[in-house]
């Protein structure tokens, strides 16, 4: 996970960002394992460090060095069973959120991320869809579903929406998190502080 | 609503912030009216402009010039029926979110806001509680419930969490909103734009 989470580089160094990214992945794996999903595969751009995280949970992984869209679309193309695509930077995610999404009947169910992203995407007919991540991917995915005549639901979930891209996201994790990623941030000295207005992110020196 | 939303003063002038605040109040009233709540009372620090917003919806209002905590606590003290306290800057709120909260059985149900706030607070026994808004009010309200031996649920809702305090919040409103407040922002020339990473807020000149 080198180069992970570059927008956090002003508050976390390279090594910290890498450990943070792996901690989030582990939190996500735990939430998926506690859901009713019956097969979990981690998609990674490099095998470095992945086995150590996935093996204890009995989870498989695939390595694909291409960009996210190419890697995912090549899988979707031949897939006949429903697929749920879950981003790995969702440390607040719970199995209940996943199960609630699985309960909907639409062909495409999207859990938006903050700022117009797509954090979870459930596809009942994967081969009829193609993903287009980056930027305002929520709008892009809505358009793709409509173009292809697929029924669509936007599933609004706070715990699925809060991805870890920016400093303010770490505040949400520190307030609400109780997994590996929030513990790691606390171990680095981060805490929230604020007497008026919204709280601010602080780090002990 | 003079002085409303001062943290948006770098992108909206005084008059725009006032109209924006009233637009959000109207969106909130519409969501409450579409829920199963049987009585709605708007609490305002001044009567200016309130009748024009509330009258068309047949909603009452109370004027109390004191700070929010004093005003609310003086109401809670004598209240025997359940009370739900809903902030007025939640333009994405829906009646379904309110009804889902009303379905829980805990004595205190809190829908957190971004950054540690309390956006909706449902109190089954209002006289046993006191509110403490501002700052990290979520943590304060959790502590108050625990001190008083009241059962508690944190209800995570994206649509209830996104309050309009900062520039990035307007982005969520522009992406997901379809009421008065989002229409007003669009009428001022605001739009979202972004090819990579999260989208950014833009305004036509």
XYZ file of C-alpha atoms in Angstrom:
410
model
C 0.000 0.000 0.000
C 2.762 2.466 -0.821
C 1.371 5.877 -1.786
C -1.830 5.161 0.118
C -3.969 8.072 1.303
C -1.744 10.843 -0.038
C -4.239 13.543 0.972
C -3.415 12.732 4.591
C 0.302 13.359 4.035
C 0.248 16.631 5.967
C -0.609 14.813 9.189
C 0.661 11.241 8.675
C 4.039 10.225 7.251
C 4.453 7.482 4.609
C 4.850 4.658 7.086
C 1.948 5.851 9.259
C -0.314 6.125 6.235
C 0.592 2.601 5.214
C -0.145 1.157 8.662
C -3.365 3.214 8.814
C -4.462 1.850 5.418
C -3.845 -1.744 6.542
C -5.689 -1.091 9.805
C -8.709 0.144 7.875
C -8.555 -2.871 5.588
C -8.606 -5.109 8.646
C -11.609 -3.230 10.075
C -13.410 -3.643 6.761
C -12.606 -7.363 6.594
C -14.012 -7.798 10.105
C -17.239 -6.015 9.183
C -17.599 -8.108 6.013
C -16.932 -11.322 7.954
C -19.688 -10.389 10.416
C -22.167 -9.893 7.558
C -23.986 -12.559 5.585
C -21.676 -12.263 2.553
C -20.545 -15.740 1.585
C -17.301 -15.000 -0.250
C -14.807 -12.213 0.317
C -11.911 -11.420 -2.024
C -9.491 -8.544 -1.439
C -8.275 -6.749 -4.567
C -4.789 -5.277 -4.166
C -2.312 -3.590 -6.495
C 0.607 -5.301 -4.756
C 0.916 -8.412 -2.600
C 3.119 -6.604 -0.054
C 1.709 -7.082 3.417
C -1.643 -8.414 2.222
C -1.225 -12.022 3.375
C -0.543 -10.935 6.954
C -3.875 -9.104 7.040
C -6.050 -11.548 5.116
C -4.782 -14.941 6.283
C -5.995 -14.719 9.903
C -9.513 -14.132 8.562
C -9.372 -16.875 5.942
C -9.949 -14.304 3.202
C -8.543 -14.604 -0.318
C -6.884 -11.864 -2.314
C -6.198 -11.015 -5.922
C -3.331 -8.846 -7.122
C -3.939 -6.630 -10.129
C -1.510 -3.818 -10.875
C -3.847 -1.974 -13.203
C -6.010 0.983 -12.159
C -9.071 0.222 -10.053
C -11.584 0.566 -12.897
C -9.752 -1.799 -15.251
C -9.165 -4.350 -12.510
C -12.795 -4.374 -11.352
C -14.362 -4.230 -14.810
C -12.364 -7.239 -15.965
C -13.842 -9.193 -13.046
C -17.412 -7.939 -13.558
C -17.396 -8.835 -17.237
C -17.477 -12.580 -16.574
C -19.323 -12.609 -13.247
C -22.761 -14.233 -13.063
C -23.407 -14.034 -9.306
C -24.190 -10.767 -7.484
C -21.116 -8.758 -6.483
C -20.675 -6.123 -3.812
C -17.691 -3.803 -4.196
C -16.588 -2.268 -0.910
C -13.850 0.346 -0.564
C -11.130 -0.480 1.956
C -11.086 2.912 3.699
C -14.365 2.509 5.587
C -13.276 1.781 9.160
C -16.715 2.607 10.592
C -18.486 0.034 8.433
C -20.500 -2.684 10.204
C -21.942 -6.022 9.146
C -25.438 -4.606 9.730
C -24.892 -1.952 7.077
C -23.812 -4.637 4.604
C -26.777 -6.855 5.464
C -29.228 -3.962 5.126
C -27.864 -3.286 1.635
C -28.131 -6.958 0.725
C -31.808 -6.836 1.697
C -32.757 -4.442 -1.104
C -34.050 -5.838 -4.357
C -32.832 -3.269 -6.859
C -30.309 -4.388 -9.460
C -27.882 -1.653 -8.427
C -27.575 -0.361 -4.847
C -25.100 2.436 -4.116
C -23.905 3.672 -0.721
C -22.492 7.144 -1.442
C -19.287 8.416 0.102
C -18.698 11.968 1.290
C -18.121 14.335 -1.607
C -19.847 12.390 -4.344
C -17.969 9.106 -4.169
C -19.203 5.510 -4.354
C -18.219 3.627 -1.225
C -20.220 0.446 -1.668
C -21.756 -0.808 -4.879
C -24.028 -3.853 -5.001
C -24.579 -5.307 -8.455
C -27.117 -8.075 -8.987
C -26.045 -8.550 -12.613
C -22.376 -7.571 -12.633
C -21.799 -8.297 -16.304
C -24.410 -5.683 -17.252
C -22.535 -2.930 -15.376
C -19.141 -1.275 -15.575
C -17.594 0.820 -12.837
C -16.176 4.317 -13.214
C -14.513 5.296 -9.948
C -12.712 8.575 -9.173
C -14.247 12.060 -9.118
C -18.003 12.287 -8.788
C -18.405 8.547 -9.275
C -21.832 8.519 -7.625
C -23.273 10.532 -10.510
C -21.374 8.421 -13.041
C -22.682 5.182 -11.557
C -26.241 6.520 -11.467
C -25.903 7.403 -15.163
C -24.485 3.987 -16.057
C -27.355 2.211 -14.264
C -29.922 4.365 -16.089
C -28.313 3.961 -19.498
C -28.434 0.207 -19.048
C -31.986 0.114 -17.752
C -30.992 -1.232 -14.324
C -33.191 -0.440 -11.300
C -31.326 1.655 -8.759
C -31.400 2.511 -5.069
C -29.251 5.079 -3.283
C -28.674 3.756 0.217
C -27.770 6.551 2.613
C -25.607 5.320 5.466
C -23.460 7.464 7.716
C -21.168 4.550 8.608
C -20.631 3.667 4.940
C -20.278 7.309 3.836
C -17.384 8.272 6.060
C -14.282 7.288 4.102
C -10.850 8.414 5.172
C -9.629 10.933 2.639
C -9.139 14.130 4.562
C -8.291 15.415 8.002
C -11.921 16.011 8.941
C -12.662 12.344 8.236
C -10.199 11.307 10.943
C -12.317 13.304 13.401
C -15.346 11.137 12.609
C -13.230 8.010 13.066
C -11.916 9.187 16.435
C -15.440 10.060 17.609
C -17.237 6.928 16.410
C -14.577 4.256 15.793
C -13.792 1.293 17.999
C -11.659 -0.871 15.690
C -8.038 -1.169 14.590
C -7.858 2.077 12.612
C -9.198 4.305 15.377
C -6.948 2.584 17.922
C -3.978 3.189 15.673
C -4.755 6.900 15.340
C -5.140 7.195 19.099
C -1.826 5.383 19.580
C -0.210 8.101 17.441
C -1.531 10.747 19.828
C -4.523 12.002 17.848
C -7.605 13.171 19.714
C -10.516 15.506 19.149
C -10.957 18.744 20.945
C -13.454 21.545 20.781
C -15.484 23.720 23.076
C -17.555 25.499 20.440
C -18.608 24.699 16.904
C -17.288 21.477 15.446
C -14.460 19.679 17.149
C -10.926 19.863 15.757
C -8.257 17.269 15.219
C -5.282 17.514 17.598
C -2.121 15.505 18.072
C -0.090 15.250 21.249
C 3.507 16.292 20.783
C -32.156 34.717 11.623
C -29.551 37.471 11.620
C -26.057 36.114 12.257
C -27.103 32.688 11.022
C -24.433 30.308 9.744
C -21.487 32.620 10.291
C -18.985 29.926 9.297
C -20.331 30.207 5.756
C -19.593 33.941 5.625
C -16.661 33.489 3.251
C -18.956 32.226 0.523
C -22.400 33.672 1.366
C -23.166 37.249 2.389
C -25.461 38.157 5.312
C -28.642 38.270 3.266
C -27.817 35.031 1.423
C -27.092 33.250 4.693
C -30.413 34.400 6.084
C -32.378 33.195 3.054
C -30.392 29.943 3.089
C -31.233 29.406 6.781
C -34.944 29.964 6.138
C -34.825 27.623 3.145
C -33.326 24.904 5.300
C -35.954 25.486 7.971
C -38.635 25.045 5.337
C -37.034 21.804 4.114
C -36.930 20.541 7.700
C -40.582 21.477 8.301
C -41.568 19.566 5.165
C -39.692 16.478 6.293
C -41.267 16.663 9.764
C -44.751 17.125 8.249
C -44.223 14.002 6.143
C -43.304 11.971 9.250
C -45.653 10.561 11.859
C -44.889 13.306 14.419
C -48.171 14.685 15.704
C -47.125 18.139 16.881
C -44.417 20.424 15.512
C -43.240 23.606 17.223
C -40.469 25.814 15.832
C -38.197 27.435 18.416
C -36.780 30.768 17.255
C -34.726 33.514 18.884
C -36.669 36.196 17.012
C -40.085 36.271 15.313
C -38.675 37.981 12.210
C -39.678 36.082 9.103
C -40.854 32.997 10.997
C -44.596 33.357 10.359
C -44.082 33.437 6.598
C -42.307 30.086 6.770
C -44.436 28.306 9.362
C -47.976 29.494 8.543
C -48.321 27.733 5.160
C -47.539 24.446 6.925
C -49.834 25.090 9.884
C -46.892 24.860 12.252
C -46.621 26.791 15.515
C -43.589 28.641 16.777
C -42.180 29.848 20.066
C -39.836 32.793 20.444
C -37.176 32.563 23.143
C -34.258 34.990 23.074
C -32.103 32.973 25.419
C -29.360 30.602 24.295
C -30.448 27.277 22.837
C -29.707 25.213 25.954
C -31.665 27.463 28.327
C -34.596 27.706 25.941
C -34.832 23.944 25.387
C -34.172 22.918 28.981
C -36.943 25.158 30.261
C -39.342 23.314 27.940
C -38.048 19.835 28.804
C -38.375 20.431 32.532
C -42.165 20.370 32.468
C -42.741 18.066 29.513
C -44.396 14.698 30.108
C -44.787 13.471 26.512
C -41.843 12.313 24.362
C -39.995 15.117 22.605
C -37.794 15.061 19.524
C -35.418 17.986 19.091
C -34.411 18.519 15.473
C -31.864 21.087 14.303
C -33.040 23.420 11.545
C -29.970 23.098 9.324
C -30.685 19.577 8.058
C -31.954 20.128 4.519
C -31.387 16.492 3.524
C -33.608 15.149 6.306
C -36.581 12.981 5.298
C -39.730 11.832 7.066
C -38.455 8.254 6.835
C -35.413 9.097 8.929
C -37.677 10.636 11.593
C -40.025 7.641 11.542
C -37.132 5.194 11.811
C -35.905 7.036 14.907
C -39.399 7.027 16.397
C -39.442 3.254 15.997
C -36.645 2.661 18.514
C -37.526 1.927 22.103
C -34.592 3.433 23.963
C -35.282 6.354 26.277
C -32.720 8.503 24.471
C -32.003 8.219 20.736
C -29.333 10.453 19.204
C -28.632 11.074 15.515
C -25.081 12.481 15.467
C -24.040 15.368 13.275
C -20.720 15.645 11.480
C -17.927 16.586 13.855
C -19.426 15.368 17.088
C -22.687 17.301 17.121
C -26.205 16.214 18.051
C -28.555 16.771 15.141
C -31.644 14.963 16.359
C -32.390 13.981 19.925
C -35.397 11.855 20.859
C -36.299 11.886 24.543
C -38.974 9.558 25.878
C -38.872 11.176 29.321
C -37.878 14.783 28.611
C -38.017 15.935 32.221
C -35.307 13.410 33.138
C -32.864 14.876 30.605
C -31.152 18.210 30.017
C -29.516 19.244 26.793
C -25.988 20.594 26.403
C -25.515 21.706 22.808
C -22.391 23.276 21.266
C -18.967 21.645 20.913
C -18.825 17.870 21.146
C -22.443 17.667 22.264
C -22.753 14.034 21.193
C -20.325 12.984 23.924
C -22.004 15.304 26.431
C -25.444 13.893 25.673
C -24.167 10.325 25.935
C -22.716 11.187 29.355
C -25.942 12.832 30.529
C -28.000 9.793 29.490
C -25.584 7.465 31.331
C -25.459 9.588 34.474
C -29.229 9.520 34.627
C -29.547 5.815 33.924
C -31.419 6.314 30.651
C -31.130 3.657 27.929
C -29.436 5.029 24.831
C -29.159 4.370 21.104
C -26.902 6.138 18.639
C -28.750 6.214 15.340
C -26.357 6.647 12.434
C -27.992 8.395 9.499
C -26.204 10.099 6.647
C -29.205 12.325 5.856
C -29.494 13.449 9.484
C -25.728 13.842 9.957
C -25.088 16.338 7.191
C -25.740 19.722 8.773
C -24.759 22.917 7.002
C -21.865 24.420 8.913
C -19.004 24.499 6.476
C -18.262 24.780 2.786
C -17.851 21.032 2.355
C -21.374 20.530 3.716
C -22.799 22.585 0.853
C -21.225 20.061 -1.517
C -23.275 17.254 0.048
C -26.417 19.375 -0.251
C -25.760 20.128 -3.926
C -25.111 16.443 -4.648
C -28.034 14.949 -2.736
C -30.565 17.754 -2.157
C -33.819 18.291 -3.985
C -35.568 20.834 -1.738
C -35.654 24.584 -1.164
C -32.148 24.953 0.257
C -30.395 23.137 -2.584
C -32.471 25.033 -5.163
C -31.492 28.287 -3.515
C -27.772 27.436 -3.626
C -28.074 26.468 -7.278
C -29.905 29.739 -8.000
C -26.870 31.559 -6.572
C -24.639 29.812 -9.097
C -23.127 27.111 -6.878
C -22.288 23.748 -8.386
C -19.943 20.873 -7.758
C -17.038 20.040 -9.937
C -14.282 17.502 -9.846
C -12.451 15.117 -12.087
C -10.307 13.389 -9.473
C -10.557 12.899 -5.736
C -13.507 14.543 -4.039
C -15.539 17.130 -5.868
C -15.094 20.833 -5.089
C -17.549 23.643 -4.572
C -17.656 26.205 -7.390
C -19.687 29.324 -8.032
C -20.414 30.846 -11.416
C -19.276 34.444 -11.725
